[in-house]
Amino acid sequence: MPTIQRSALQPIAVPQTRNTLSARKRFSQENLMKILFVVPAGLYIALFFGYPVVKNITMSLQEYTTRTFFTGEAPWVGFENYVTVFSSNLFSPALLNTALFTIGSIAGQFAIGLALASFFKRRFPLSNFLRSMLLLPWLLPLIVGSATWRSILDQDSGILNRFLEAIGVIQDPVPWLTSPAVALTAVVLVNIWVGIPFNVTILYGGLQDIPDELYEAAALDGATGWKAFRHITWPNLQPVVSVVLVLGVVYTIKVLDIILGLTNGGPANATQTLAVRSYQESFIDFEFGVGAAYSNVLILISLLFAIIYLRANRRAVDE
Amino acid sequence: MTTAAAIKLRPESHKKATGSRQPVHPGLFTALGVVFLAIMLFPIYWMVNASLQPSGNTLTAGLFPTNPHFGGYETAISQQGRNLVTSLIVSVGTVLFSLAIAAPAAYALAQFRFRWINVALLVILVSQMIPGIVIANALYAAYNDLGLLNSIPGLILADATHAIPFAILILRAFMIGIPPSIVEAARVDGAGLVRAFFSIVVPISRNSLITAGLFSFLFSWSDFLFALTLTTTQDVRPVTLGIYQYLGSEVSNWSAVMATAVLSSLPAIVLLLIAQKYIAAGATGGAVK
């Protein structure tokens, strides 16, 4: 407070008129200082985001293997790594699994997330506390979630099979993570569990932003319950919905922790996705060139959705 | 606020629904909410329950740990204690490094009139979307040359990729609301740009710095990908990788695995309980804005 009073008393014009030359010098110095504020972040982003993207492109055009680390040689091979990727009999299953994993996860997360967000929109005792506790699965390390679900989904002694048998839904224990027929479903279920809190949070925020007056006006016209949802909630929620869905895609296609922790891409490659392929080519088989080619396919898909996201986000901001 | 709105609305809603529907007791919603939460958090309960069972390679856990064994925790601490400390050091390092990089940048992007601000924001948004495996692929080769594999600084630098874009966006969203006059007043008093930043902007932004810091911590603590790809020996090994190695192909000691899982969940649980306000702010602010 005293600083403001003092500065108000001093005529600001005096130092400026005294000499414009040093003022200009100070001005350019000031601009230099301002740029220094962003230099560290700019350097970091260039080195840890820009460089990897460029490096993945060059790597994918090279024969980059363990030998490279000893000899320093990485011969250029043109598009050979991409040929390896696209002709691999694991590529189309991995692409299909990536799509199924992403669509399944997002459909589940979104539906349950929207239901819970609508539920918590009614204010009741403890609603805020319960809603924030709901964030917990999202804040835990994903590998912790994987370990826990490994124990829950265990075929012989896992609590899920024991529970389903006890209530008579199944006769024989389901080999959740060991049968190629159900492993992808199990992995999707776990990923839905992980993603619900994020969906609830963002959708709840979107629901809060819809003005109450709209509902009051609709109620006068007799639109309540489902009708109000269809004609008021859903159209007004559109921008937030697009943001949630697109961000969901971008975050889900790159998931590694959950799949590696639950199944390691198995059984019989049933849970191989593009991200898992990229990891295994690079860090299990030490074929960094092929791994990078897989990464670039992943980046291309992400980029596509990033563009959709930015357009959706701009619309959300505009409205 | 809420009560005022409710009182205002009540006469109308009474007129509308003349006894056609009994008003639902709010306690019923609370009960339903508790049920939903219980279902969602059941796996976490189960993790705690399983961690208190006798050691062994089968899970014959009852619904309650009626006769708790702490053998799992003894094994976990003796085998993973060092890894937990590694995770803690890396996470604290990531927080300090990320805030040091992100806070000045966020302030500049919020308050200075650069022409390329929109481009910069676009780059930050897009960088958040780059798959971690892309970064890991490139960093492995670079770290190998620089001798940063199996090192704490190497992990801190890599883990900051989870934190820095998020922190810049969260901090900027707050700093955009700081009235420039406050800083200008200090500037007229002779404070330089840097001093004004530390003596005015940083204290005002305390809450958003805490939010960004908490999330940086949790992101780094949860990191699995860089732990997996940028460490190759036992020397520097975050606990997430310790859990992954327990999981192997066949789990031989479930109570130790679950005890390690519980110990690795403690930061998230504790922070959610004691710093709920900051976590909630970050959860909503970071994703959309």
XYZ file of C-alpha atoms in Angstrom:
608
model
C 0.000 0.000 0.000
C 2.588 2.630 0.945
C 4.415 1.951 -2.336
C 1.363 2.847 -4.371
C 0.836 6.102 -2.471
C 4.407 7.155 -2.920
C 4.432 6.421 -6.613
C 1.210 8.345 -7.085
C 2.821 11.426 -5.639
C 5.797 11.307 -7.985
C 5.151 12.833 -11.370
C 5.828 10.033 -13.802
C 6.597 12.333 -16.704
C 9.829 13.697 -15.211
C 12.260 10.823 -15.870
C 10.886 10.313 -19.350
C 11.402 13.857 -20.624
C 14.889 14.107 -19.148
C 16.559 12.103 -21.860
C 14.786 9.908 -24.372
C 18.032 8.266 -25.434
C 18.685 6.396 -22.189
C 14.985 5.667 -21.959
C 15.158 3.888 -25.284
C 18.229 1.997 -24.159
C 16.416 0.972 -21.017
C 13.483 -0.039 -23.147
C 15.498 -2.467 -25.239
C 17.209 -3.792 -22.129
C 13.808 -4.341 -20.660
C 12.718 -6.259 -23.739
C 15.773 -8.438 -23.446
C 14.885 -9.163 -19.813
C 11.363 -10.067 -20.835
C 12.635 -12.570 -23.357
C 14.910 -14.100 -20.733
C 11.761 -15.083 -18.801
C 10.763 -17.518 -21.529
C 14.209 -18.671 -22.672
C 14.552 -21.575 -20.171
C 11.110 -22.931 -20.997
C 11.714 -22.454 -24.719
C 15.031 -24.295 -24.523
C 13.495 -27.108 -22.488
C 10.602 -27.572 -24.893
C 12.959 -27.537 -27.869
C 15.259 -30.138 -26.278
C 12.699 -32.448 -24.684
C 9.797 -32.221 -27.129
C 11.181 -30.794 -30.370
C 14.369 -32.809 -30.502
C 12.646 -36.180 -29.815
C 10.126 -35.590 -32.582
C 12.888 -34.761 -35.074
C 15.106 -37.571 -33.772
C 12.269 -40.087 -34.202
C 11.925 -39.064 -37.805
C 15.634 -39.456 -38.553
C 15.882 -42.668 -36.491
C 13.013 -44.196 -38.425
C 15.054 -43.773 -41.615
C 18.152 -45.410 -40.138
C 19.272 -48.857 -39.134
C 19.491 -47.923 -35.483
C 20.302 -50.929 -33.299
C 22.452 -51.926 -30.320
C 25.426 -51.821 -32.671
C 24.847 -48.127 -33.159
C 25.596 -47.532 -29.495
C 28.999 -49.212 -29.796
C 30.126 -48.124 -33.244
C 28.176 -44.892 -33.578
C 27.107 -46.010 -37.035
C 23.485 -45.825 -38.088
C 23.306 -46.383 -41.829
C 20.493 -44.685 -43.733
C 18.005 -47.220 -45.030
C 15.292 -45.060 -46.528
C 11.817 -46.323 -45.788
C 12.916 -49.869 -44.964
C 11.765 -49.580 -41.335
C 8.323 -48.485 -42.450
C 8.171 -51.457 -44.823
C 9.088 -53.672 -41.865
C 6.319 -52.071 -39.791
C 3.566 -52.228 -42.391
C 4.420 -55.740 -43.565
C 4.749 -57.112 -40.027
C 1.949 -59.508 -39.195
C 1.660 -57.690 -35.875
C 0.883 -54.314 -37.430
C -2.777 -54.720 -38.357
C -3.683 -56.487 -35.085
C -1.885 -53.719 -33.186
C -3.712 -51.042 -35.156
C -7.044 -52.777 -34.601
C -6.318 -53.267 -30.891
C -5.338 -49.607 -30.563
C -8.661 -48.615 -32.125
C -10.702 -51.050 -29.996
C -8.823 -50.106 -26.831
C -9.305 -46.400 -27.500
C -12.950 -46.542 -28.564
C -13.927 -48.978 -25.805
C -12.142 -47.021 -23.101
C -13.532 -43.687 -24.163
C -17.098 -44.898 -24.641
C -17.078 -46.397 -21.133
C -15.326 -43.500 -19.449
C -17.548 -40.957 -21.094
C -20.882 -42.698 -20.429
C -20.127 -43.420 -16.784
C -18.396 -40.070 -16.366
C -21.386 -38.156 -17.692
C -23.791 -40.159 -15.532
C -21.739 -39.474 -12.404
C -21.225 -35.814 -13.310
C -24.995 -35.359 -13.718
C -25.546 -37.131 -10.422
C -23.105 -34.907 -8.563
C -24.593 -31.789 -10.124
C -27.429 -31.995 -7.624
C -26.092 -30.509 -4.479
C -26.497 -32.738 -1.463
C -24.653 -33.121 1.831
C -21.032 -34.210 1.236
C -21.413 -34.003 -2.565
C -18.215 -31.989 -3.023
C -16.219 -34.227 -0.720
C -17.429 -37.426 -2.406
C -16.722 -35.975 -5.829
C -13.150 -35.074 -4.981
C -12.522 -38.493 -3.437
C -13.568 -39.879 -6.802
C -10.346 -38.405 -8.229
C -8.215 -40.968 -6.404
C -7.985 -43.658 -9.131
C -6.726 -40.976 -11.498
C -4.057 -39.665 -9.117
C -2.543 -43.052 -8.285
C 0.411 -44.246 -10.328
C -1.036 -46.267 -13.207
C 1.268 -49.147 -12.395
C -0.327 -49.328 -8.926
C -3.722 -49.644 -10.597
C -2.331 -52.361 -12.856
C -0.913 -54.322 -9.914
C -4.161 -54.057 -7.968
C -6.277 -55.142 -10.923
C -3.882 -58.007 -11.615
C -4.808 -59.343 -8.193
C -8.529 -58.657 -8.640
C -8.647 -60.292 -12.083
C -6.552 -63.330 -11.120
C -8.245 -66.378 -12.601
C -8.189 -68.726 -9.613
C -8.159 -66.550 -6.544
C -9.101 -63.066 -7.805
C -12.037 -61.451 -6.036
C -13.896 -60.702 -9.280
C -14.207 -64.350 -10.299
C -15.005 -65.371 -6.731
C -17.739 -62.730 -6.601
C -19.219 -63.595 -10.010
C -19.249 -67.285 -9.094
C -20.883 -66.578 -5.759
C -23.767 -64.673 -7.324
C -24.090 -67.288 -10.046
C -23.229 -65.166 -13.085
C -20.469 -67.521 -14.198
C -19.921 -71.251 -13.654
C -16.205 -71.440 -14.399
C -13.613 -68.822 -13.531
C -12.938 -66.408 -16.406
C -9.251 -66.269 -17.452
C -9.405 -62.454 -17.652
C -5.767 -61.766 -18.407
C -4.593 -65.126 -19.712
C -7.064 -65.819 -22.519
C -6.623 -63.960 -25.826
C -10.418 -63.881 -26.135
C -11.062 -61.660 -23.110
C -7.721 -59.989 -22.300
C -8.391 -56.858 -24.360
C -11.817 -56.467 -22.734
C -10.246 -56.758 -19.302
C -7.606 -54.157 -20.145
C -10.308 -51.816 -21.455
C -12.319 -52.250 -18.242
C -9.318 -51.269 -16.150
C -8.623 -48.263 -18.346
C -12.247 -47.166 -18.012
C -11.816 -47.257 -14.254
C -8.709 -45.085 -14.538
C -10.366 -42.558 -16.858
C -13.717 -42.027 -15.127
C -12.462 -39.364 -12.665
C -11.039 -37.179 -15.438
C -14.305 -37.388 -17.386
C -16.406 -36.642 -14.309
C -14.287 -33.605 -13.465
C -14.372 -31.992 -16.889
C -18.015 -32.823 -17.600
C -19.045 -31.643 -14.136
C -17.347 -28.329 -14.897
C -19.240 -28.148 -18.186
C -22.559 -28.895 -16.493
C -21.918 -26.200 -13.883
C -21.451 -23.641 -16.650
C -24.947 -24.166 -18.066
C -27.029 -21.351 -16.566
C -29.807 -22.419 -14.193
C -32.201 -20.018 -15.913
C -32.260 -22.279 -18.965
C -33.539 -25.161 -16.852
C -36.032 -22.925 -15.060
C -37.407 -21.674 -18.378
C -37.587 -25.220 -19.726
C -39.339 -26.439 -16.577
C -42.059 -23.821 -17.151
C -42.555 -25.355 -20.596
C -42.799 -28.760 -19.008
C -39.344 -29.989 -19.999
C -37.794 -31.795 -17.057
C -35.753 -34.940 -16.586
C -34.800 -36.645 -19.845
C -36.384 -33.937 -21.994
C -34.359 -31.239 -20.238
C -31.231 -33.310 -20.744
C -31.883 -33.743 -24.461
C -32.864 -30.185 -25.252
C -30.794 -28.184 -22.782
C -27.949 -30.150 -21.248
C -26.719 -32.003 -24.325
C -26.645 -29.089 -26.827
C -25.059 -26.747 -24.277
C -22.482 -29.328 -23.283
C -21.297 -29.912 -26.869
C -18.061 -27.896 -26.766
C -16.958 -29.558 -23.513
C -17.948 -32.959 -24.874
C -15.728 -32.535 -27.925
C -12.811 -31.460 -25.763
C -13.233 -34.441 -23.422
C -13.536 -36.926 -26.246
C -10.599 -35.649 -28.269
C -8.328 -35.312 -25.243
C -9.467 -38.809 -24.278
C -8.308 -40.156 -27.635
C -4.967 -38.367 -27.452
C -4.312 -39.660 -23.927
C -5.597 -43.181 -24.574
C -3.753 -44.095 -27.761
C -0.424 -43.582 -26.008
C -1.229 -45.651 -22.895
C 1.578 -48.035 -22.012
C 1.667 -48.442 -18.230
C -1.664 -50.208 -17.904
C -1.118 -52.660 -20.734
C 2.465 -53.479 -19.789
C 1.478 -53.929 -16.148
C -1.545 -56.113 -16.847
C -0.564 -58.257 -19.829
C 2.720 -57.042 -21.355
C 0.959 -57.087 -24.724
C 0.047 -60.755 -24.361
C -1.472 -63.324 -24.200
C -0.612 -64.278 -27.791
C -0.318 -60.571 -28.711
C -4.004 -60.049 -27.884
C -3.310 -56.677 -26.233
C -0.599 -55.365 -28.554
C -1.142 -51.728 -29.443
C 0.975 -49.313 -31.479
C 2.499 -47.845 -28.309
C 3.363 -51.310 -26.971
C 4.863 -52.290 -30.340
C 7.002 -49.165 -30.371
C 8.244 -49.870 -26.846
C 8.998 -53.521 -27.545
C 10.785 -52.892 -30.843
C 12.994 -50.236 -29.260
C 13.597 -51.494 -25.763
C 13.116 -55.273 -25.939
C 14.461 -56.029 -29.431
C 16.703 -52.926 -29.591
C 15.443 -52.129 -33.094
C 15.240 -48.402 -32.473
C 14.661 -47.628 -36.142
C 11.569 -49.834 -36.293
C 10.399 -48.589 -32.887
C 10.709 -45.015 -34.107
C 8.694 -45.869 -37.226
C 5.900 -47.204 -34.981
C 6.164 -44.039 -32.870
C 5.741 -41.896 -35.943
C 2.568 -43.707 -36.924
C 1.369 -42.974 -33.388
C 2.367 -39.310 -33.677
C 0.542 -38.973 -36.957
C -2.683 -40.255 -35.391
C -2.189 -37.997 -32.345
C -1.557 -35.035 -34.597
C -4.786 -35.638 -36.435
C -6.717 -35.591 -33.177
C -4.674 -32.661 -31.868
C -5.931 -30.630 -34.809
C -9.496 -31.682 -34.069
C -8.919 -30.789 -30.409
C -7.608 -27.330 -31.177
C -10.593 -26.579 -33.370
C -12.999 -27.910 -30.739
C -11.216 -25.975 -28.018
C -11.336 -22.758 -30.004
C -15.048 -23.244 -30.484
C -15.422 -23.882 -26.741
C -13.578 -20.647 -25.962
C -15.518 -18.659 -28.547
C -18.900 -19.669 -27.260
C -25.267 -18.672 -2.240
C -26.798 -22.076 -2.621
C -29.279 -21.659 0.162
C -30.340 -18.271 -1.132
C -31.031 -19.717 -4.562
C -32.915 -22.633 -3.062
C -35.116 -20.361 -0.976
C -35.839 -18.172 -3.956
C -36.824 -21.128 -6.090
C -38.920 -22.977 -3.597
C -42.310 -21.207 -3.979
C -42.273 -21.721 -7.760
C -41.367 -25.356 -7.612
C -44.113 -25.909 -5.054
C -46.626 -24.348 -7.360
C -45.478 -26.534 -10.220
C -45.333 -29.890 -8.528
C -48.447 -29.814 -6.412
C -47.898 -32.979 -4.475
C -47.370 -34.985 -7.636
C -43.932 -36.035 -6.459
C -42.600 -36.251 -2.956
C -39.376 -34.263 -2.652
C -36.512 -36.733 -2.343
C -34.641 -36.521 0.915
C -31.133 -35.130 0.215
C -29.712 -37.810 2.501
C -30.768 -40.369 -0.082
C -28.472 -38.752 -2.647
C -25.641 -38.783 -0.161
C -26.240 -42.483 0.433
C -26.265 -43.153 -3.299
C -23.109 -41.070 -3.729
C -21.379 -43.118 -1.035
C -22.358 -46.306 -2.873
C -20.931 -45.002 -6.180
C -17.748 -43.916 -4.464
C -17.454 -47.275 -2.719
C -17.681 -49.095 -6.058
C -15.100 -46.813 -7.652
C -12.713 -47.078 -4.725
C -13.215 -50.794 -4.118
C -9.973 -51.711 -5.944
C -8.070 -49.384 -3.630
C -9.699 -50.972 -0.596
C -8.818 -54.356 -2.028
C -5.194 -53.331 -2.446
C -5.010 -52.374 1.243
C -6.828 -55.551 2.256
C -4.555 -57.779 0.186
C -1.465 -56.058 1.553
C -2.431 -57.163 5.071
C -2.829 -60.850 4.214
C -0.242 -63.511 5.022
C 2.522 -63.733 2.409
C 2.172 -66.251 -0.366
C 1.671 -66.644 -4.060
C -2.066 -67.124 -3.863
C -4.690 -64.599 -2.907
C -6.963 -66.266 -0.462
C -7.922 -62.948 1.066
C -11.195 -62.625 2.914
C -13.268 -59.480 2.609
C -11.717 -57.954 5.702
C -8.192 -58.175 7.074
C -9.530 -59.643 10.328
C -6.108 -60.922 11.274
C -3.712 -58.409 9.717
C -0.194 -59.543 8.879
C 2.499 -56.981 8.308
C 4.953 -59.343 6.649
C 4.154 -57.809 3.262
C 5.193 -54.387 4.495
C 8.413 -55.743 6.009
C 9.339 -57.311 2.670
C 8.234 -54.220 0.760
C 10.311 -51.861 2.860
C 13.402 -54.056 2.837
C 13.217 -54.649 -0.925
C 11.678 -51.383 -2.164
C 12.651 -48.900 0.554
C 15.571 -47.636 -1.481
C 13.404 -47.316 -4.592
C 10.820 -45.323 -2.650
C 13.569 -42.912 -1.612
C 14.736 -42.677 -5.231
C 11.185 -41.867 -6.328
C 10.921 -39.227 -3.628
C 14.183 -37.527 -4.614
C 13.303 -37.589 -8.312
C 9.813 -36.234 -7.656
C 10.952 -33.383 -5.420
C 13.636 -32.563 -7.969
C 11.040 -32.527 -10.742
C 8.847 -30.121 -8.764
C 11.684 -27.666 -8.166
C 12.993 -27.863 -11.713
C 9.546 -27.624 -13.316
C 8.419 -24.651 -11.260
C 11.711 -22.838 -11.875
C 11.246 -23.250 -15.622
C 7.467 -22.870 -15.810
C 6.741 -19.942 -13.467
C 8.710 -17.210 -15.298
C 7.461 -18.484 -18.649
C 3.866 -18.542 -17.433
C 4.200 -14.981 -16.152
C 5.698 -13.797 -19.429
C 2.960 -15.496 -21.452
C 0.305 -14.001 -19.201
C 1.531 -10.419 -18.867
C 4.088 -9.452 -21.512
C 2.784 -8.485 -24.900
C 4.740 -10.761 -27.191
C 3.461 -11.096 -30.713
C 4.015 -14.848 -30.850
C 2.097 -15.761 -27.683
C -0.553 -17.738 -29.508
C 2.079 -19.755 -31.329
C 3.836 -20.463 -28.037
C 0.602 -21.614 -26.403
C -0.114 -23.859 -29.374
C 3.331 -25.432 -29.080
C 2.772 -26.070 -25.367
C -0.643 -27.642 -25.972
C 0.703 -29.877 -28.715
C 3.772 -30.873 -26.689
C 1.435 -32.283 -24.039
C 0.071 -34.636 -26.656
C 3.372 -36.129 -27.818
C 3.436 -39.790 -26.766
C 5.966 -40.491 -24.036
C 7.446 -43.386 -25.990
C 8.554 -40.914 -28.684
C 10.454 -38.943 -26.078
C 11.867 -42.108 -24.507
C 13.123 -43.434 -27.861
C 15.095 -40.282 -28.526
C 16.256 -39.656 -24.969
C 17.670 -43.169 -24.584
C 20.121 -42.561 -27.414
C 20.957 -39.040 -26.239
C 21.295 -40.048 -22.577
C 23.529 -42.935 -23.590
C 25.947 -40.467 -25.184
C 25.699 -37.943 -22.362
C 26.006 -40.500 -19.555
C 22.585 -39.586 -18.150
C 21.163 -43.129 -18.159
C 20.674 -44.473 -14.632
C 21.006 -41.036 -13.096
C 18.727 -38.946 -10.939
C 19.245 -35.737 -12.953
C 18.417 -37.707 -16.106
C 15.129 -38.877 -14.634
C 14.269 -35.415 -13.305
C 14.818 -33.849 -16.724
C 12.712 -36.534 -18.419
C 9.917 -36.533 -15.816
C 9.615 -32.775 -16.179
C 8.116 -33.441 -19.628
C 5.005 -34.616 -17.757
C 4.984 -31.483 -15.618
C 6.281 -28.396 -17.432
C 3.599 -27.865 -20.128
C 0.859 -28.508 -17.561
C 2.471 -26.157 -15.032
C 2.890 -23.365 -17.585
C -0.786 -23.575 -18.581
C -2.088 -23.748 -14.994
C 0.115 -20.892 -13.793
C -0.634 -18.743 -16.810
C -4.380 -19.191 -16.294
C -3.926 -17.675 -12.840
C -1.317 -15.026 -13.666
C -3.434 -13.592 -16.454
C -5.678 -12.220 -13.683
C -2.933 -10.325 -11.844
C -3.592 -6.601 -12.296
C -0.539 -5.120 -14.066
C -0.812 -2.023 -11.867
C 0.465 -3.960 -8.842
C 3.679 -4.850 -10.609
C 3.982 -1.427 -12.220
C 3.764 0.229 -8.816
C 6.802 -1.722 -7.698
C 8.582 -0.956 -10.954
C 8.125 2.783 -10.491
C 9.686 2.309 -7.074
C 12.771 1.060 -8.842
C 12.361 -2.695 -8.644
C 13.706 -4.531 -11.677
C 11.646 -6.996 -13.645
C 13.214 -9.938 -11.843
C 12.814 -8.445 -8.377
C 9.199 -7.522 -9.090
C 8.599 -11.090 -10.209
C 10.001 -12.616 -7.033
C 8.663 -10.080 -4.543
C 5.189 -9.595 -6.027
C 4.169 -12.134 -8.646
C 5.430 -15.240 -6.837
C 3.749 -14.459 -3.473
C 0.449 -13.551 -5.160
C 0.532 -16.748 -7.205
C 1.186 -18.926 -4.162
C -1.943 -21.055 -4.529
C -1.470 -21.780 -8.195
C 2.196 -22.552 -7.572
C 1.133 -25.085 -4.939
C -1.329 -26.650 -7.384
C 1.266 -26.839 -10.153
C 3.832 -28.200 -7.693
C 1.505 -30.888 -6.328
C 0.665 -32.111 -9.798
C 4.307 -32.042 -10.877
C 5.046 -34.209 -7.859
C 2.263 -36.684 -8.606
C 3.151 -36.865 -12.312
C 6.767 -37.569 -11.548
C 5.977 -39.987 -8.729
C 3.673 -41.934 -11.090
C 6.115 -41.975 -13.968
C 6.682 -45.458 -15.256
C 7.773 -45.014 -18.857
C 11.010 -43.121 -18.201
C 11.810 -45.315 -15.209
C 11.416 -48.310 -17.504
C 13.403 -47.001 -20.454
C 16.043 -44.705 -18.963
C 17.307 -46.958 -16.191
C 19.045 -50.238 -16.870
C 20.580 -51.186 -13.530
C 19.477 -51.536 -9.923
C 21.296 -48.358 -8.847
C 18.651 -45.758 -9.639
C 15.254 -47.380 -9.731
C 11.956 -45.603 -9.064
C 9.375 -47.623 -7.139
C 7.004 -47.831 -10.120
C 9.603 -49.953 -11.866
C 10.017 -51.981 -8.673
C 6.306 -52.843 -8.795
C 6.536 -53.719 -12.484
C 9.349 -56.138 -11.789
C 7.368 -57.756 -8.994
C 4.585 -58.313 -11.494
C 6.921 -60.237 -13.822
C 5.195 -63.226 -15.320
C 4.180 -64.980 -12.125
C 3.625 -63.117 -8.905
C 5.299 -64.943 -6.068
C 4.450 -62.777 -3.097
C 1.189 -60.884 -3.406
C 1.221 -59.250 -0.003
C 4.608 -57.654 -0.711
C 3.412 -56.392 -4.111
C 0.249 -54.942 -2.613
C 2.150 -53.448 0.324
C 4.473 -51.697 -2.149
C 1.417 -50.542 -4.089
C -0.093 -49.101 -0.899
C 3.153 -47.319 -0.031
C 3.329 -45.862 -3.554
C -0.271 -44.676 -3.263
C 0.343 -42.764 -0.052
C 1.376 -39.445 -1.659
C -1.789 -39.312 -3.786
C -4.039 -40.314 -0.888
C -2.458 -37.913 1.589
C -2.417 -34.997 -0.866
C -6.032 -35.592 -1.843
C -7.038 -35.516 1.819
C -5.002 -32.547 3.029
C -4.776 -30.462 -0.159
C -8.141 -31.170 -1.758
C -8.628 -27.531 -2.748
C -5.414 -27.423 -4.769
C -5.955 -30.808 -6.395
C -9.482 -29.869 -7.458
C -8.182 -26.594 -8.932
C -5.578 -28.440 -10.969
C -7.921 -31.175 -12.131
C -10.312 -28.716 -13.729
C -7.913 -25.984 -14.761
C -5.231 -27.925 -16.528
C -7.205 -29.979 -18.954
C -9.380 -27.538 -20.814
C -7.728 -24.172 -20.556
